[in-house]
């Protein structure tokens, strides 16, 4: 059985120097998890859940595929990859959110915390954790001229069905996976910083809105994890260059109608960047501490996306 991995988007070529570091880490955590399950009688149907956070364009898709294939083929474990992107609000719900907060640029389009369907996410993971049949949502980012919409349930991938192996390992990946909300005073301090790239473009109450929304994510995007991988960058602003590279490749392959202009790319990344400025530091500090020491792996990459430093936290 092949690992269940969503279709990968077109992206610039990325050399995978990350999975050789990540796989031994995951296997060590998995071994500890399995020993605990055996000591408890081996009746636990809950899968081993891995969170994976990577800044946009860093090569997350390449890494996730390598991890899933290794777990499936070398370890014989039924493995499911889930993207947080597939839990974006339906188009109509995103429009309603934008209309309810017309002055808040952070929620006019999908992306920032607050634009995901948290009840759907919680229901889905509750079923997975109890070994019950469920289906993986699918989201089409190209729908409605790029505004996006959830695909019909008939297209979702069914798992834990009577005629399939139960899912044993789940990888939840996404650019904001692992983000934790901050105390409001800490948001204000970051907002006032003269070194911020994008926070000053927004009012404090708009930043506090996404911070408050993020509190609803933690029961899934932090608390469920048995292991966590953070693919960080020496400089988060590399994400602008990486996204520009991707769009340049798209223009070369599809023509100018198939990709964003450089100006559109900057505007696109600017919409996500406030969350990096607010929450990335907390991920670096270790989201599973103090309760789960040495369960987080942090990889720091350079501008060429190659690993410069690896740290177990």
Tab-separated table of C-alpha atoms in Angstrom:
chain	number	residue	atom	x	y	z
A	1	UNK	CA	0.000	0.000	0.000
A	2	UNK	CA	1.362	3.418	-0.916
A	3	UNK	CA	1.335	6.198	1.626
A	4	UNK	CA	-1.667	8.476	1.224
A	5	UNK	CA	-0.131	11.778	0.161
A	6	UNK	CA	-1.994	14.665	-1.515
A	7	UNK	CA	-0.972	15.729	-5.001
A	8	UNK	CA	2.106	17.947	-4.907
A	9	UNK	CA	1.997	21.446	-6.418
A	10	UNK	CA	4.546	22.433	-9.007
A	11	UNK	CA	7.593	23.919	-7.312
A	12	UNK	CA	11.229	24.718	-7.891
A	13	UNK	CA	13.601	21.768	-7.699
A	14	UNK	CA	14.639	21.093	-4.131
A	15	UNK	CA	17.411	18.681	-3.155
A	16	UNK	CA	16.289	16.575	-0.208
A	17	UNK	CA	18.988	16.777	2.446
A	18	UNK	CA	16.356	16.898	5.187
A	19	UNK	CA	14.798	13.430	5.269
A	20	UNK	CA	18.130	11.706	6.152
A	21	UNK	CA	18.078	13.821	9.332
A	22	UNK	CA	14.352	13.603	9.992
A	23	UNK	CA	13.843	9.865	9.484
A	24	UNK	CA	16.120	8.655	12.337
A	25	UNK	CA	14.484	11.232	14.610
A	26	UNK	CA	10.979	10.051	13.724
A	27	UNK	CA	11.871	6.378	14.070
A	28	UNK	CA	13.324	6.956	17.529
A	29	UNK	CA	10.178	8.760	18.655
A	30	UNK	CA	7.994	6.099	17.034
A	31	UNK	CA	9.858	3.327	18.846
A	32	UNK	CA	9.278	5.062	22.180
A	33	UNK	CA	5.603	5.543	21.309
A	34	UNK	CA	5.174	1.876	20.389
A	35	UNK	CA	6.864	0.700	23.598
A	36	UNK	CA	4.486	2.823	25.637
A	37	UNK	CA	1.501	1.439	23.708
A	38	UNK	CA	2.677	-2.135	24.297
A	39	UNK	CA	3.143	-1.457	28.007
A	40	UNK	CA	-0.472	-0.287	28.095
A	41	UNK	CA	-1.717	-3.523	26.576
A	42	UNK	CA	-1.466	-2.692	22.884
A	43	UNK	CA	-5.133	-1.743	22.563
A	44	UNK	CA	-4.540	1.901	21.635
A	45	UNK	CA	-5.986	2.646	18.180
A	46	UNK	CA	-4.623	6.183	18.156
A	47	UNK	CA	-2.090	6.759	15.352
A	48	UNK	CA	1.351	8.238	15.899
A	49	UNK	CA	0.954	11.903	14.923
A	50	UNK	CA	3.769	14.044	13.531
A	51	UNK	CA	3.466	17.805	13.086
A	52	UNK	CA	5.567	19.445	10.414
A	53	UNK	CA	6.023	23.191	10.056
A	54	UNK	CA	7.988	24.633	7.156
A	55	UNK	CA	8.110	28.145	5.782
A	56	UNK	CA	6.639	28.486	2.316
A	57	UNK	CA	8.925	27.373	-0.489
A	58	UNK	CA	11.432	25.582	1.738
A	59	UNK	CA	10.848	22.144	0.222
A	60	UNK	CA	8.186	20.897	2.618
A	61	UNK	CA	6.363	18.826	0.003
A	62	UNK	CA	9.548	17.003	-1.026
A	63	UNK	CA	10.336	16.229	2.596
A	64	UNK	CA	6.827	15.049	3.478
A	65	UNK	CA	6.743	12.644	0.561
A	66	UNK	CA	10.098	11.148	1.521
A	67	UNK	CA	8.994	10.696	5.130
A	68	UNK	CA	5.661	9.128	4.198
A	69	UNK	CA	7.217	6.715	1.704
A	70	UNK	CA	9.857	5.646	4.219
A	71	UNK	CA	7.310	4.972	6.939
A	72	UNK	CA	5.091	3.062	4.519
A	73	UNK	CA	7.693	1.048	2.610
A	74	UNK	CA	10.458	0.510	5.178
A	75	UNK	CA	8.370	0.309	8.315
A	76	UNK	CA	5.178	-1.126	6.856
A	77	UNK	CA	3.052	1.508	8.547
A	78	UNK	CA	-0.167	2.795	6.972
A	79	UNK	CA	0.719	6.471	6.681
A	80	UNK	CA	-1.498	9.459	5.941
A	81	UNK	CA	-0.319	12.955	5.029
A	82	UNK	CA	-2.740	15.755	5.837
A	83	UNK	CA	-2.254	19.399	4.862
A	84	UNK	CA	-3.745	22.131	7.012
A	85	UNK	CA	-4.523	23.902	3.715
A	86	UNK	CA	-7.300	21.390	3.071
A	87	UNK	CA	-9.157	22.772	6.086
A	88	UNK	CA	-9.547	26.311	4.751
A	89	UNK	CA	-13.051	27.687	5.044
A	90	UNK	CA	-15.479	27.073	2.222
A	91	UNK	CA	-15.612	29.942	-0.264
A	92	UNK	CA	-18.929	31.238	1.039
A	93	UNK	CA	-17.720	31.133	4.637
A	94	UNK	CA	-14.507	32.964	3.767
A	95	UNK	CA	-16.550	35.662	2.028
A	96	UNK	CA	-18.741	35.963	5.132
A	97	UNK	CA	-15.678	36.272	7.376
A	98	UNK	CA	-14.230	38.983	5.142
A	99	UNK	CA	-17.543	40.859	5.070
A	100	UNK	CA	-17.824	40.710	8.862
A	101	UNK	CA	-14.368	42.287	9.203
A	102	UNK	CA	-14.089	44.509	6.110
A	103	UNK	CA	-11.227	46.612	7.479
A	104	UNK	CA	-9.060	43.665	8.515
A	105	UNK	CA	-6.807	42.850	5.564
A	106	UNK	CA	-5.556	39.737	7.358
A	107	UNK	CA	-8.827	37.843	6.864
A	108	UNK	CA	-9.964	39.083	3.464
A	109	UNK	CA	-8.467	35.979	1.857
A	110	UNK	CA	-7.485	32.510	3.046
A	111	UNK	CA	-4.178	32.097	4.847
A	112	UNK	CA	-3.923	33.579	8.304
A	113	UNK	CA	-5.232	31.922	11.487
A	114	UNK	CA	-8.985	32.387	11.526
A	115	UNK	CA	-9.467	31.293	7.910
A	116	UNK	CA	-9.552	27.539	8.639
A	117	UNK	CA	-12.558	25.390	9.549
A	118	UNK	CA	-11.551	24.364	13.060
A	119	UNK	CA	-14.711	22.329	13.866
A	120	UNK	CA	-14.082	20.254	10.722
A	121	UNK	CA	-10.445	19.771	11.703
A	122	UNK	CA	-11.351	18.691	15.223
A	123	UNK	CA	-14.034	16.267	13.996
A	124	UNK	CA	-11.640	14.729	11.481
A	125	UNK	CA	-8.812	14.222	13.969
A	126	UNK	CA	-11.176	12.935	16.634
A	127	UNK	CA	-12.219	10.180	14.236
A	128	UNK	CA	-8.598	9.408	13.331
A	129	UNK	CA	-7.542	9.226	16.967
A	130	UNK	CA	-10.292	6.743	17.781
A	131	UNK	CA	-9.656	4.625	14.691
A	132	UNK	CA	-13.051	5.471	13.203
A	133	UNK	CA	-13.837	5.750	9.477
A	134	UNK	CA	-13.451	9.273	8.125
A	135	UNK	CA	-12.383	11.129	5.000
A	136	UNK	CA	-9.654	13.671	4.292
A	137	UNK	CA	-11.053	16.989	3.039
A	138	UNK	CA	-9.747	18.420	-0.212
A	139	UNK	CA	-9.415	22.083	-1.096
A	140	UNK	CA	-9.062	23.558	-4.580
A	141	UNK	CA	-6.962	26.727	-4.449
A	142	UNK	CA	-7.709	27.475	-8.102
A	143	UNK	CA	-11.498	27.671	-7.649
A	144	UNK	CA	-13.225	31.045	-7.999
A	145	UNK	CA	-10.303	32.542	-9.939
A	146	UNK	CA	-7.810	31.649	-7.248
A	147	UNK	CA	-9.903	32.535	-4.216
A	148	UNK	CA	-10.347	28.823	-3.576
A	149	UNK	CA	-13.083	26.530	-2.291
A	150	UNK	CA	-13.505	23.150	-0.644
A	151	UNK	CA	-14.136	20.276	-3.028
A	152	UNK	CA	-17.271	18.119	-2.731
A	153	UNK	CA	-17.157	15.354	-0.126
A	154	UNK	CA	-17.408	12.797	-2.945
A	155	UNK	CA	-13.786	13.682	-3.852
A	156	UNK	CA	-12.401	13.284	-0.327
A	157	UNK	CA	-10.050	10.388	0.472
A	158	UNK	CA	-11.726	7.816	2.705
A	159	UNK	CA	-9.557	6.239	5.428
A	160	UNK	CA	-10.027	3.691	8.214
A	161	UNK	CA	-12.619	1.912	6.107
A	162	UNK	CA	-13.597	-1.743	6.746
A	163	UNK	CA	-11.636	-2.859	3.670
A	164	UNK	CA	-8.480	-0.798	4.360
A	165	UNK	CA	-5.687	-0.949	6.902
A	166	UNK	CA	-6.202	1.420	9.820
A	167	UNK	CA	-4.052	4.523	9.692
A	168	UNK	CA	-1.030	4.109	11.977
A	169	UNK	CA	0.938	7.305	11.299
A	170	UNK	CA	-0.347	10.780	10.445
A	171	UNK	CA	1.778	13.692	9.232
A	172	UNK	CA	0.013	17.048	9.575
A	173	UNK	CA	1.950	19.626	7.598
A	174	UNK	CA	1.527	23.320	7.016
A	175	UNK	CA	3.169	26.705	7.273
A	176	UNK	CA	1.301	27.602	10.494
A	177	UNK	CA	1.244	24.161	12.146
A	178	UNK	CA	2.599	24.520	15.675
A	179	UNK	CA	1.885	28.230	16.020
A	180	UNK	CA	0.689	29.152	19.509
A	181	UNK	CA	-1.140	32.364	20.451
A	182	UNK	CA	0.714	35.007	22.457
A	183	UNK	CA	-0.355	37.057	25.448
A	184	UNK	CA	-1.925	40.263	24.051
A	185	UNK	CA	0.860	42.353	25.597
A	186	UNK	CA	3.450	40.345	23.648
A	187	UNK	CA	1.543	40.987	20.403
A	188	UNK	CA	1.585	44.703	21.172
A	189	UNK	CA	5.322	44.649	21.877
A	190	UNK	CA	6.046	42.996	18.532
A	191	UNK	CA	3.676	45.403	16.768
A	192	UNK	CA	5.572	48.381	18.190
A	193	UNK	CA	8.979	47.030	17.221
A	194	UNK	CA	10.820	49.231	14.686
A	195	UNK	CA	12.300	46.067	13.146
A	196	UNK	CA	9.001	44.562	11.994
A	197	UNK	CA	8.579	44.101	8.243
A	198	UNK	CA	4.779	43.851	8.053
A	199	UNK	CA	3.153	44.200	11.480
A	200	UNK	CA	3.082	48.002	11.320
A	201	UNK	CA	0.874	47.750	8.206
A	202	UNK	CA	-1.966	46.472	10.403
A	203	UNK	CA	-3.772	47.830	13.426
A	204	UNK	CA	-3.167	46.185	16.771
A	205	UNK	CA	-6.759	44.978	17.072
A	206	UNK	CA	-6.491	43.202	13.706
A	207	UNK	CA	-3.366	41.372	14.855
A	208	UNK	CA	-5.085	40.493	18.126
A	209	UNK	CA	-7.979	39.033	16.105
A	210	UNK	CA	-5.780	36.412	14.418
A	211	UNK	CA	-3.962	35.809	17.697
A	212	UNK	CA	-7.277	35.032	19.415
A	213	UNK	CA	-8.365	32.822	16.506
A	214	UNK	CA	-5.156	30.806	16.831
A	215	UNK	CA	-6.133	29.680	20.331
A	216	UNK	CA	-8.754	27.400	18.728
A	217	UNK	CA	-6.068	25.595	16.684
A	218	UNK	CA	-3.918	24.305	19.549
A	219	UNK	CA	-6.002	21.192	20.447
A	220	UNK	CA	-5.080	19.814	16.999
A	221	UNK	CA	-2.034	21.680	15.727
A	222	UNK	CA	0.008	21.378	18.936
A	223	UNK	CA	-1.567	19.150	21.573
A	224	UNK	CA	-1.979	16.000	19.443
A	225	UNK	CA	1.640	15.699	18.356
A	226	UNK	CA	3.918	12.859	19.393
A	227	UNK	CA	6.767	14.387	17.383
A	228	UNK	CA	7.297	17.715	15.676
A	229	UNK	CA	9.594	18.853	12.865
A	230	UNK	CA	10.274	22.536	12.262
A	231	UNK	CA	12.012	23.480	9.010
A	232	UNK	CA	13.158	27.010	9.758
A	233	UNK	CA	15.206	29.519	7.780
A	234	UNK	CA	18.273	31.507	8.782
A	235	UNK	CA	16.271	34.516	7.631
A	236	UNK	CA	12.487	34.204	7.316
A	237	UNK	CA	12.525	36.799	4.535
A	238	UNK	CA	14.021	34.122	2.271
A	239	UNK	CA	10.387	33.120	1.720
A	240	UNK	CA	10.020	36.083	-0.656
A	241	UNK	CA	12.911	34.912	-2.843
A	242	UNK	CA	11.733	31.295	-2.798
A	243	UNK	CA	8.223	32.252	-3.843
A	244	UNK	CA	9.586	34.464	-6.618
A	245	UNK	CA	11.632	31.495	-7.872
A	246	UNK	CA	8.543	29.317	-7.983
A	247	UNK	CA	6.560	31.888	-9.957
A	248	UNK	CA	9.448	32.438	-12.376
A	249	UNK	CA	9.428	28.713	-13.083
A	250	UNK	CA	5.662	28.766	-13.558
A	251	UNK	CA	5.924	31.627	-16.058
A	252	UNK	CA	8.584	29.705	-17.986
A	253	UNK	CA	6.420	26.584	-18.165
A	254	UNK	CA	2.912	28.038	-18.472
A	255	UNK	CA	3.373	31.544	-19.815
A	256	UNK	CA	2.560	34.831	-18.116
A	257	UNK	CA	-1.069	33.841	-17.625
A	258	UNK	CA	-0.134	30.942	-15.350
A	259	UNK	CA	1.765	32.745	-12.630
A	260	UNK	CA	1.820	35.839	-10.465
A	261	UNK	CA	3.902	38.882	-11.263
A	262	UNK	CA	6.741	39.821	-8.925
A	263	UNK	CA	4.563	42.539	-7.397
A	264	UNK	CA	1.744	40.065	-6.822
A	265	UNK	CA	4.148	37.620	-5.181
A	266	UNK	CA	5.296	40.234	-2.669
A	267	UNK	CA	1.703	41.152	-1.888
A	268	UNK	CA	0.843	37.466	-1.519
A	269	UNK	CA	3.671	36.745	0.934
A	270	UNK	CA	2.969	39.976	2.819
A	271	UNK	CA	-0.459	38.555	3.645
A	272	UNK	CA	1.136	35.589	5.460
A	273	UNK	CA	4.209	37.271	6.896
A	274	UNK	CA	2.605	38.863	9.990
A	275	UNK	CA	2.012	35.392	11.439
A	276	UNK	CA	5.688	34.518	10.946
A	277	UNK	CA	6.655	37.684	12.778
A	278	UNK	CA	4.274	36.972	15.635
A	279	UNK	CA	4.504	33.218	16.150
A	280	UNK	CA	7.673	31.737	14.611
A	281	UNK	CA	9.777	32.545	17.677
A	282	UNK	CA	7.486	30.430	19.846
A	283	UNK	CA	7.947	27.448	17.521
A	284	UNK	CA	11.725	27.830	17.709
A	285	UNK	CA	11.545	27.752	21.499
A	286	UNK	CA	9.861	24.323	21.399
A	287	UNK	CA	6.117	23.758	21.236
A	288	UNK	CA	6.140	20.419	23.108
A	289	UNK	CA	8.125	21.608	26.113
A	290	UNK	CA	8.231	20.987	29.004
A	291	UNK	CA	6.019	17.893	28.859
A	292	UNK	CA	7.665	16.182	25.866
A	293	UNK	CA	11.402	16.882	25.828
A	294	UNK	CA	13.460	15.822	22.786
A	295	UNK	CA	10.316	15.366	20.695
A	296	UNK	CA	10.953	18.356	18.407
A	297	UNK	CA	13.517	18.526	15.623
A	298	UNK	CA	14.479	21.952	14.278
A	299	UNK	CA	16.270	22.229	10.954
A	300	UNK	CA	17.672	25.618	9.978
A	301	UNK	CA	18.263	26.107	6.254
A	302	UNK	CA	20.204	28.678	4.280
A	303	UNK	CA	19.070	30.644	1.269
A	304	UNK	CA	19.822	27.660	-0.986
A	305	UNK	CA	17.446	25.610	1.237
A	306	UNK	CA	20.245	23.315	2.434
A	307	UNK	CA	20.379	22.366	6.109
A	308	UNK	CA	22.877	24.412	8.091
A	309	UNK	CA	21.927	23.350	11.618
A	310	UNK	CA	19.820	20.569	13.172
A	311	UNK	CA	18.731	20.659	16.814
A	312	UNK	CA	16.645	18.271	18.911
A	313	UNK	CA	14.625	20.158	21.502
